[in-house]
Coordinates of C-alpha atoms in Angstrom, one line a residue:
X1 CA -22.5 71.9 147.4
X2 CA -22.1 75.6 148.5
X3 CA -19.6 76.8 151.2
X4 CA -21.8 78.5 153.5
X5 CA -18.2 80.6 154.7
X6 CA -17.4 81.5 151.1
X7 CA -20.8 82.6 150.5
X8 CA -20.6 84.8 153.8
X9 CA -17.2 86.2 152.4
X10 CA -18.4 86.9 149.2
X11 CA -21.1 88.7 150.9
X12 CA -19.0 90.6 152.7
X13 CA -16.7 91.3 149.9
X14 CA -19.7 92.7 148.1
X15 CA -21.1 94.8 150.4
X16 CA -17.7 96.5 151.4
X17 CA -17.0 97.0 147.4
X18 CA -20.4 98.6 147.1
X19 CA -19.4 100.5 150.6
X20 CA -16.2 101.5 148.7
X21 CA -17.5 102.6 145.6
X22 CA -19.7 104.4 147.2
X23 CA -17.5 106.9 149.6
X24 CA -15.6 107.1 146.4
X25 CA -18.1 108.8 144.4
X26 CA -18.6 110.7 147.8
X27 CA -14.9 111.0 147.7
X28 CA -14.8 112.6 143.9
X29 CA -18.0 114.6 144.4
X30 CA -15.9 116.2 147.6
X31 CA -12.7 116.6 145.9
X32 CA -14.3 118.8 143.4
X33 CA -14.9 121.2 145.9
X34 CA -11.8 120.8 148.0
X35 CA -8.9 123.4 147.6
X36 CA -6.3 122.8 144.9
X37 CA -3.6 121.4 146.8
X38 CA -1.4 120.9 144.0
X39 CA -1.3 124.6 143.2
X40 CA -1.4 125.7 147.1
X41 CA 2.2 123.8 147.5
X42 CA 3.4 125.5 144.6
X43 CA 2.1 129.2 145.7
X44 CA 3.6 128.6 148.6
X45 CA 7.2 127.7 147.1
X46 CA 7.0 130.4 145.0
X47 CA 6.3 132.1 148.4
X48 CA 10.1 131.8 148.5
X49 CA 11.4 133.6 146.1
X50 CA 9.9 137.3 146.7
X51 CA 12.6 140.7 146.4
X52 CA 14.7 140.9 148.5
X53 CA 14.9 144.2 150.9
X54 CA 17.7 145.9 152.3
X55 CA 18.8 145.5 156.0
X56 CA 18.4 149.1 156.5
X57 CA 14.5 148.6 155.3
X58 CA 13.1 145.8 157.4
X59 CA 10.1 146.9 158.2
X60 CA 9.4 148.7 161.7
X61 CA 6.0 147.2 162.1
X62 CA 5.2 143.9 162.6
X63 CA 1.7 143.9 160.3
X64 CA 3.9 145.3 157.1
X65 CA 6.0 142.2 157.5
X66 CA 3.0 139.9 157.1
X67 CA 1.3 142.2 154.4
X68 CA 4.6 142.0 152.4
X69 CA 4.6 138.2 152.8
X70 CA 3.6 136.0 149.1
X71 CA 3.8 133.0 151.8
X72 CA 1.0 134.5 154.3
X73 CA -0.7 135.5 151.5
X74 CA -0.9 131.8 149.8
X75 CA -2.3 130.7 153.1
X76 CA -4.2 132.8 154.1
X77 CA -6.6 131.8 150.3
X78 CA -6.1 128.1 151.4
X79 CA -8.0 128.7 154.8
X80 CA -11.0 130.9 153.0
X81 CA -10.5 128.1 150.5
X82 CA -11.4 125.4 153.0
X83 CA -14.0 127.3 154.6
X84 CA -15.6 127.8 151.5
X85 CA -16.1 123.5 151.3
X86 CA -18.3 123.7 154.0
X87 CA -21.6 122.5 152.8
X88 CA -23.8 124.3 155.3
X89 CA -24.6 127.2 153.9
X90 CA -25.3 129.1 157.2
X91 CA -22.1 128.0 158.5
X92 CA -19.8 128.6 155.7
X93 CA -20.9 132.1 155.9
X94 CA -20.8 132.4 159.5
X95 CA -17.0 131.0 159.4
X96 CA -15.7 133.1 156.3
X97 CA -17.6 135.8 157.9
X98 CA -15.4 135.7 161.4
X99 CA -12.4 134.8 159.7
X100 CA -12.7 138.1 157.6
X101 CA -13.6 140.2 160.5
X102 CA -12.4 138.7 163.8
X103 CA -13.6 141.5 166.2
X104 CA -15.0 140.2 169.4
X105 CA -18.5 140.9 169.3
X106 CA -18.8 140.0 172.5
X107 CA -16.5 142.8 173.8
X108 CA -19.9 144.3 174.0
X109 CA -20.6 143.3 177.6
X110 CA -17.6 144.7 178.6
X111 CA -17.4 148.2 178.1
X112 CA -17.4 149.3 181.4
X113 CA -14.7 148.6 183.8
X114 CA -17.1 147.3 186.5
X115 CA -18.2 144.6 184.2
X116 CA -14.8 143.4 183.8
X117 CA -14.2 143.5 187.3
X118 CA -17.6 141.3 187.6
X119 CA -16.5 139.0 185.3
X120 CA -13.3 138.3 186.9
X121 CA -15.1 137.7 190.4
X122 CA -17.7 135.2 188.6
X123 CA -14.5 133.4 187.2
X124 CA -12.6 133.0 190.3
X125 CA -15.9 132.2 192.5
X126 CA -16.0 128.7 189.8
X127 CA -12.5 128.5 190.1
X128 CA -12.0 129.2 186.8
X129 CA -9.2 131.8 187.4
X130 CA -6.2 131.4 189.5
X131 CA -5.6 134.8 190.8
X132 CA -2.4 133.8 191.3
X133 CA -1.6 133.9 187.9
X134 CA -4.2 136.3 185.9
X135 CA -5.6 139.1 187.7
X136 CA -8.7 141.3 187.2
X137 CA -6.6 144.3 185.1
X138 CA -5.2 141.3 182.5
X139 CA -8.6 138.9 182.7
X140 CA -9.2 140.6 179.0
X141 CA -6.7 141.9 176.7
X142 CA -6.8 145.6 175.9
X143 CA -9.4 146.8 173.4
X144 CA -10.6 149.9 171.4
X145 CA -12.8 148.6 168.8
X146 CA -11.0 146.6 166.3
X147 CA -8.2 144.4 166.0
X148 CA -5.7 143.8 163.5
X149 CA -6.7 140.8 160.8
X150 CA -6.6 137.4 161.4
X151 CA -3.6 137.2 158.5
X152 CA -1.1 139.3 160.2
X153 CA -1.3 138.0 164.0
X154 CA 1.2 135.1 165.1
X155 CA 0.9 132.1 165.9
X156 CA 1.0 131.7 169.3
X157 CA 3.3 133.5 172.2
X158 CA 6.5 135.1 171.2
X159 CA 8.2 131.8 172.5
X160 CA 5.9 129.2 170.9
X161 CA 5.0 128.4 167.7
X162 CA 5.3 130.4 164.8
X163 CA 5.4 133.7 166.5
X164 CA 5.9 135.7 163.4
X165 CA 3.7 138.2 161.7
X166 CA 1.6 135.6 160.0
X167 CA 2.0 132.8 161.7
X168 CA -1.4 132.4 162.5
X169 CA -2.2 131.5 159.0
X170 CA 0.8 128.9 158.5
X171 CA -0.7 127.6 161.8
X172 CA -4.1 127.4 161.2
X173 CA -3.5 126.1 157.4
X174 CA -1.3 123.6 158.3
X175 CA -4.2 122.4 160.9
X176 CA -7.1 122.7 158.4
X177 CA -5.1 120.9 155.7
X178 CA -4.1 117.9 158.7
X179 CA -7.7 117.8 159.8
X180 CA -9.3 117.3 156.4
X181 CA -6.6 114.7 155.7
X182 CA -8.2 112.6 158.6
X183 CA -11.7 113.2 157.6
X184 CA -10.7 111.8 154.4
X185 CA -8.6 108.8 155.7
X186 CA -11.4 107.5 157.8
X187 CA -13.6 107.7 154.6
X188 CA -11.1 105.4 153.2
X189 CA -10.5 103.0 155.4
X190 CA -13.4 103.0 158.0
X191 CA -15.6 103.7 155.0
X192 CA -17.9 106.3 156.7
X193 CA -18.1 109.9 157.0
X194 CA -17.6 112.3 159.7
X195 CA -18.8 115.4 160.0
X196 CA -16.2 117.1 157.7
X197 CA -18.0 120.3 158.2
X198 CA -17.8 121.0 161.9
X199 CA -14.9 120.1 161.5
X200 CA -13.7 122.4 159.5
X201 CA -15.4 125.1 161.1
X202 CA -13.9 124.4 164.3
X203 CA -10.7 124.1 163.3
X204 CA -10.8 127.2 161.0
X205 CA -11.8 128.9 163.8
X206 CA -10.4 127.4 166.8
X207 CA -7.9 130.6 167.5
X208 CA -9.8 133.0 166.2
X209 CA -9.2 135.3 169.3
X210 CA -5.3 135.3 168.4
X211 CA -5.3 138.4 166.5
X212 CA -7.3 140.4 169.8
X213 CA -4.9 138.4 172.7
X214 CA -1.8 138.7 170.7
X215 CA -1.2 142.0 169.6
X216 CA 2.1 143.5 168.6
X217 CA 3.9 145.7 170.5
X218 CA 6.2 148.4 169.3
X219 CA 9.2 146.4 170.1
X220 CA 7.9 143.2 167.4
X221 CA 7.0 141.2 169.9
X222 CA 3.5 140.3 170.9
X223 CA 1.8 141.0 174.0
X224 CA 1.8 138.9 176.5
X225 CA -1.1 135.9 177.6
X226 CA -2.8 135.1 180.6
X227 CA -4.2 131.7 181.6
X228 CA -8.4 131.1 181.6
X229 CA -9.3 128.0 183.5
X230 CA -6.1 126.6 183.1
X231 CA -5.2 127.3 179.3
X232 CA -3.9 130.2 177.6
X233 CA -6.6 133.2 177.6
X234 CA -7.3 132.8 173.6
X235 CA -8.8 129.6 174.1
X236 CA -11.8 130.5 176.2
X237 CA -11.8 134.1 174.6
X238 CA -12.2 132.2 171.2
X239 CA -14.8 129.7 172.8
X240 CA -16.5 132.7 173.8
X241 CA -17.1 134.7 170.5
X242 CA -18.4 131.7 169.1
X243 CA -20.9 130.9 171.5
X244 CA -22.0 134.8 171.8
X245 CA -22.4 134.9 167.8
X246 CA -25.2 131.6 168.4
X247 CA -22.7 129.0 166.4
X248 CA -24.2 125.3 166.7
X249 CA -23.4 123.5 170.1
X250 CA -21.6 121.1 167.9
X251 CA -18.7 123.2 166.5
X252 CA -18.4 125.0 169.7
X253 CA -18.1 121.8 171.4
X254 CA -15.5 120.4 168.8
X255 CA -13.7 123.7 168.7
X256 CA -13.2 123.6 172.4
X257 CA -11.7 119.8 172.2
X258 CA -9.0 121.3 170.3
X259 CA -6.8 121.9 173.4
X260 CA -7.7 118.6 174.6
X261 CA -10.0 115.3 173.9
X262 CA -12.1 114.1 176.6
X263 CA -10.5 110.9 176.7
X264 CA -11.0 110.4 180.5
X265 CA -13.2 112.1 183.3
X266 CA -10.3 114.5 183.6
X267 CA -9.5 115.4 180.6
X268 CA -13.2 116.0 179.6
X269 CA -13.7 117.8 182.9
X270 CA -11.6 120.2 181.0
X271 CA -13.2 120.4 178.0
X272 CA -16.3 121.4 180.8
X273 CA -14.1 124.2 182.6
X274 CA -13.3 125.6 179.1
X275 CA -16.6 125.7 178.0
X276 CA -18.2 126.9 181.0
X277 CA -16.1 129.7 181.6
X278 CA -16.4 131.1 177.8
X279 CA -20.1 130.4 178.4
X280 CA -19.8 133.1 181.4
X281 CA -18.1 135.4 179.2
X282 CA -20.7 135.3 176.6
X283 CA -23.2 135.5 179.0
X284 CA -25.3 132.1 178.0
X285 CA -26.5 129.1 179.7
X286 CA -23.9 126.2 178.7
X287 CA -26.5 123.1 179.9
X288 CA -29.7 125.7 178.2
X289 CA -27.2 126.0 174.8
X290 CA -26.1 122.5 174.8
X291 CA -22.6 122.7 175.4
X292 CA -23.0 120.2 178.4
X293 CA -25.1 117.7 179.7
X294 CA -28.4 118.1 182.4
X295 CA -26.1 118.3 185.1
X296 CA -23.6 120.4 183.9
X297 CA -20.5 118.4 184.7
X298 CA -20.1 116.7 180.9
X299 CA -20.4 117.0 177.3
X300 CA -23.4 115.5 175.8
X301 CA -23.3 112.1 175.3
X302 CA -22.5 110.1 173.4
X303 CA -19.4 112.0 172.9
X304 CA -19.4 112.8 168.5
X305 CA -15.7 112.1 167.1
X306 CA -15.5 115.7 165.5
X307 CA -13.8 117.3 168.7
X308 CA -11.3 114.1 168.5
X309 CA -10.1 115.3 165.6
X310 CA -10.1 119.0 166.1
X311 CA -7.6 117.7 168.9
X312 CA -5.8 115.8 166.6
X313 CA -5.7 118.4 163.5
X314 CA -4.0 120.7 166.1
X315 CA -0.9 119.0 167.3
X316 CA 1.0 120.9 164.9
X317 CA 2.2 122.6 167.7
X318 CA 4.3 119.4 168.2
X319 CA 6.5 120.4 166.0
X320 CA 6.4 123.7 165.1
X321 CA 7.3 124.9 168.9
X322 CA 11.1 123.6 169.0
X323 CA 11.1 124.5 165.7
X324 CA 10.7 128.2 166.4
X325 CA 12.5 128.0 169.5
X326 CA 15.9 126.8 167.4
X327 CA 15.2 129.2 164.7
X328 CA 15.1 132.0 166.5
X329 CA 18.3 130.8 168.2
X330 CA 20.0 130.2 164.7
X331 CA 18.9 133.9 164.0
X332 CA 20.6 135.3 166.8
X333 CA 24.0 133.9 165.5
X334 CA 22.9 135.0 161.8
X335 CA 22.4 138.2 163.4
X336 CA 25.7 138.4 165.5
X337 CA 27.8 137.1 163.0
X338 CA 26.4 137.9 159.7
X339 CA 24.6 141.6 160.3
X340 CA 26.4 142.6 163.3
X341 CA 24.1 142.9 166.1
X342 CA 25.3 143.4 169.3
X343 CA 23.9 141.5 173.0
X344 CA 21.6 144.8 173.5
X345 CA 20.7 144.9 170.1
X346 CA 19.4 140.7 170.4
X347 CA 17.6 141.5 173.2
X348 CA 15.5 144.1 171.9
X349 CA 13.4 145.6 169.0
X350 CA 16.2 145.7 166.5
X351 CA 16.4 141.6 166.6
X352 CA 12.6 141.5 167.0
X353 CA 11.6 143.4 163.9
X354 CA 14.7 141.4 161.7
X355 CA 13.3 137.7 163.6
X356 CA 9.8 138.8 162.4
X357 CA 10.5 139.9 158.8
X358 CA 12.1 136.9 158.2
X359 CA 9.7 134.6 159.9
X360 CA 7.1 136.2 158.0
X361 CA 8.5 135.9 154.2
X362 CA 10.7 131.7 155.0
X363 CA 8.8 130.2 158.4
X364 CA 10.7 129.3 160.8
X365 CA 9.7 125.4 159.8
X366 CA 11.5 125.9 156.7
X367 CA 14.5 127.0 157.9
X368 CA 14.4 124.7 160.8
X369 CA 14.3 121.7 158.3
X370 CA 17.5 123.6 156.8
X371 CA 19.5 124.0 159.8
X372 CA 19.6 119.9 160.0
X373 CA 21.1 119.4 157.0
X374 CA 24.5 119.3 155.6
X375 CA 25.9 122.7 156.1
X376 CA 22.2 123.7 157.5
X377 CA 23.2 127.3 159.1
X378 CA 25.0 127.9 156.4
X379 CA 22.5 126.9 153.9
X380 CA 19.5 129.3 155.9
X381 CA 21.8 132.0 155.7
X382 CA 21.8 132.0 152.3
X383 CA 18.1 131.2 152.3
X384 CA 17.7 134.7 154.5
X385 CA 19.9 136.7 152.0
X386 CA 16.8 135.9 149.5
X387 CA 14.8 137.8 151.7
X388 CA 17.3 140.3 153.1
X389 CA 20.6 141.9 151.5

């Protein structure tokens, strides 16, 4: 007599194999076009070991630092790499297409000084600006046209993470490659597929206003950030380009989740204040676009899991933020002890441009790891003499 429970089980056994299989050969077919990992880590080692420059020749300028970098360089290919997966051909080509060129397009509506100042009135009306904190001269970030490329801008602040000429690259690479490792662990073990694509795209492209907020100064360091409804001004800025370039309401959605899931009313109420105040910027309707629902108070529903993991391929943050922070304390002593910097000197653009070169050429993740280890400071120091005599 047969067991109906094994014949249930055996059932299910089946279907999941067949399931299996299946997101395998999906699997294989996507590997295919995937980036060659194998080779990226060993580009990037061979980052490492570039010729070393002289003390005296550290570069003045924060953009030659990144430009002279093998390690931005390497990652920098891995992100056009990973943009190139996308399958959509439209949206490929619209992502590679900003990443190459980052200018804000929508910089267009705000030529005038009037229009700024309108723009920062609308903003504070919604209580979308604290006036306490940005006011109408800083609501945009200086601009004449262009901005520098998306390989040579940091990574965040001058205090965050990795503020080096660069840094923005090691950031957003490190993201791309942590967001395509969850697409492809929910393949395997949830066996179904996301939407790798927006994903991508909105991680690929989720600061893509760093290199126009964050430009350098001529003392190395970065200029400083204002806050947009709540968040660091690159985050609406970049919410904004998007949306004024007509991207699909589904990676502009997802890319805006990448400061925050909406998890709860609260959070996703933030998710709404983000998107609505970029939407202001770029001049469009958020409900008419799609950003939101009827009513304008939360994201279409049912919520897809695409902005979830934007949010989770961007918590490298976690880590790279103390990580910089100690670094750039280890590279004051270096500096002190090793090149003979005085207190002025750490304070100001001598320390800056040394902080950046070497940022640039190690990251200040590598050398972070270092300092934990037997003999660490010791052991970056003779890491840094690689990169400087």
């Amino acid at each position: 007599m047969t067991n109906p429970l094994e014949s249930v089980v055996q059932k299910e056994m089946s279907r999941r194999g067949f399931l299996k299989l299946a997101a395998g050969t999906v699997m294989g077919a996507a590997l295919l076009s995937l980036p060659d990992i194998s080779k990226a880590g060993a580009a990037a080692k061979a980052g490492r070991s570039i010729k070393p420059t002289a003390f005296s020749a550290i570069p003045q300028d924060a953009i030659a630092s990144a430009e002279a970098s093998p390690l931005i360089a390497s990652c920098w290919k891995q992100i056009l790499d990973y943009a190139g997966t996308i399958t959509d051909a439209s949206l490929r080509s619209s992502v590679l297409s900003l990443l190459k060129q980052p200018t804000p397009t929508f910089m267009q509506r705000y030529a005038s000084e009037s229009a700024r100042q309108a723009l920062y009135g609308q903003l504070v009306q919604r209580g979308l600006v604290d006036p306490a904190k940005t006011d109408a001269a800083h609501i945009l970030p200086p601009y004449n046209g262009k901005v520098q490329a998306f390989r040579t801008a940091p990574g965040s602040g001058y205090g965050s993470h990795h503020p080096y000429p660069g840094g923005l690259a090691t950031h957003v690479n490190a993201n791309l490659h942590i967001t395509d490792y969850i697409c492809r662990t929910y393949q395997e073990v949830f066996l179904y597929d996301v939407n790798r694509d927006i994903a991508i795209a909105a991680q690929a492209l989720h600061d893509i206003a760093k290199p126009f907020v964050f430009q350098w100064q001529k003392d190395g360091s970065s200029l400083k950030e204002y806050t947009i409804a709540g968040q660091g001004a690159h985050h609406v800025i970049s919410l904004a380009e998007v949306i004024y370039r007509g991207f699909p309401a589904e990676e502009v959605v997802a890319q805006a989740c990448a400061h925050g899931a909406p998890t709860s009313k609260k959070d996703e109420a933030d998710v709404v204040s983000w998107l609505t105040a970029a939407a202001i910027m770029a001049g469009k309707d958020p409900v008419a676009y799609g950003l939101l629902n009827a009513a304008g108070d939360g994201l279409p529903a049912p919520h897809h899991q695409e902005g979830y993991i934007v949010h989770l391929g961007d918590h490298d943050w976690v880590l790279s933020s103390p990580a910089a922070q100690k670094t750039v304390a280890l590279l004051k002593k270096i500096a002190s002890q090793k090149y003979g910097m005085s207190k002025a000197d750490l304070e100001g653009a001598r320390f800056n441009h040394f902080r950046n070169y070497i940022g640039s050429q190690l990251s200040y993740m590598f050398l972070n790891c270092l300092e934990a280890e037997p003999n660490g400071a010791d052991r970056a120091y003779q890491e840094i003499r690689t990169v400087i005599r």
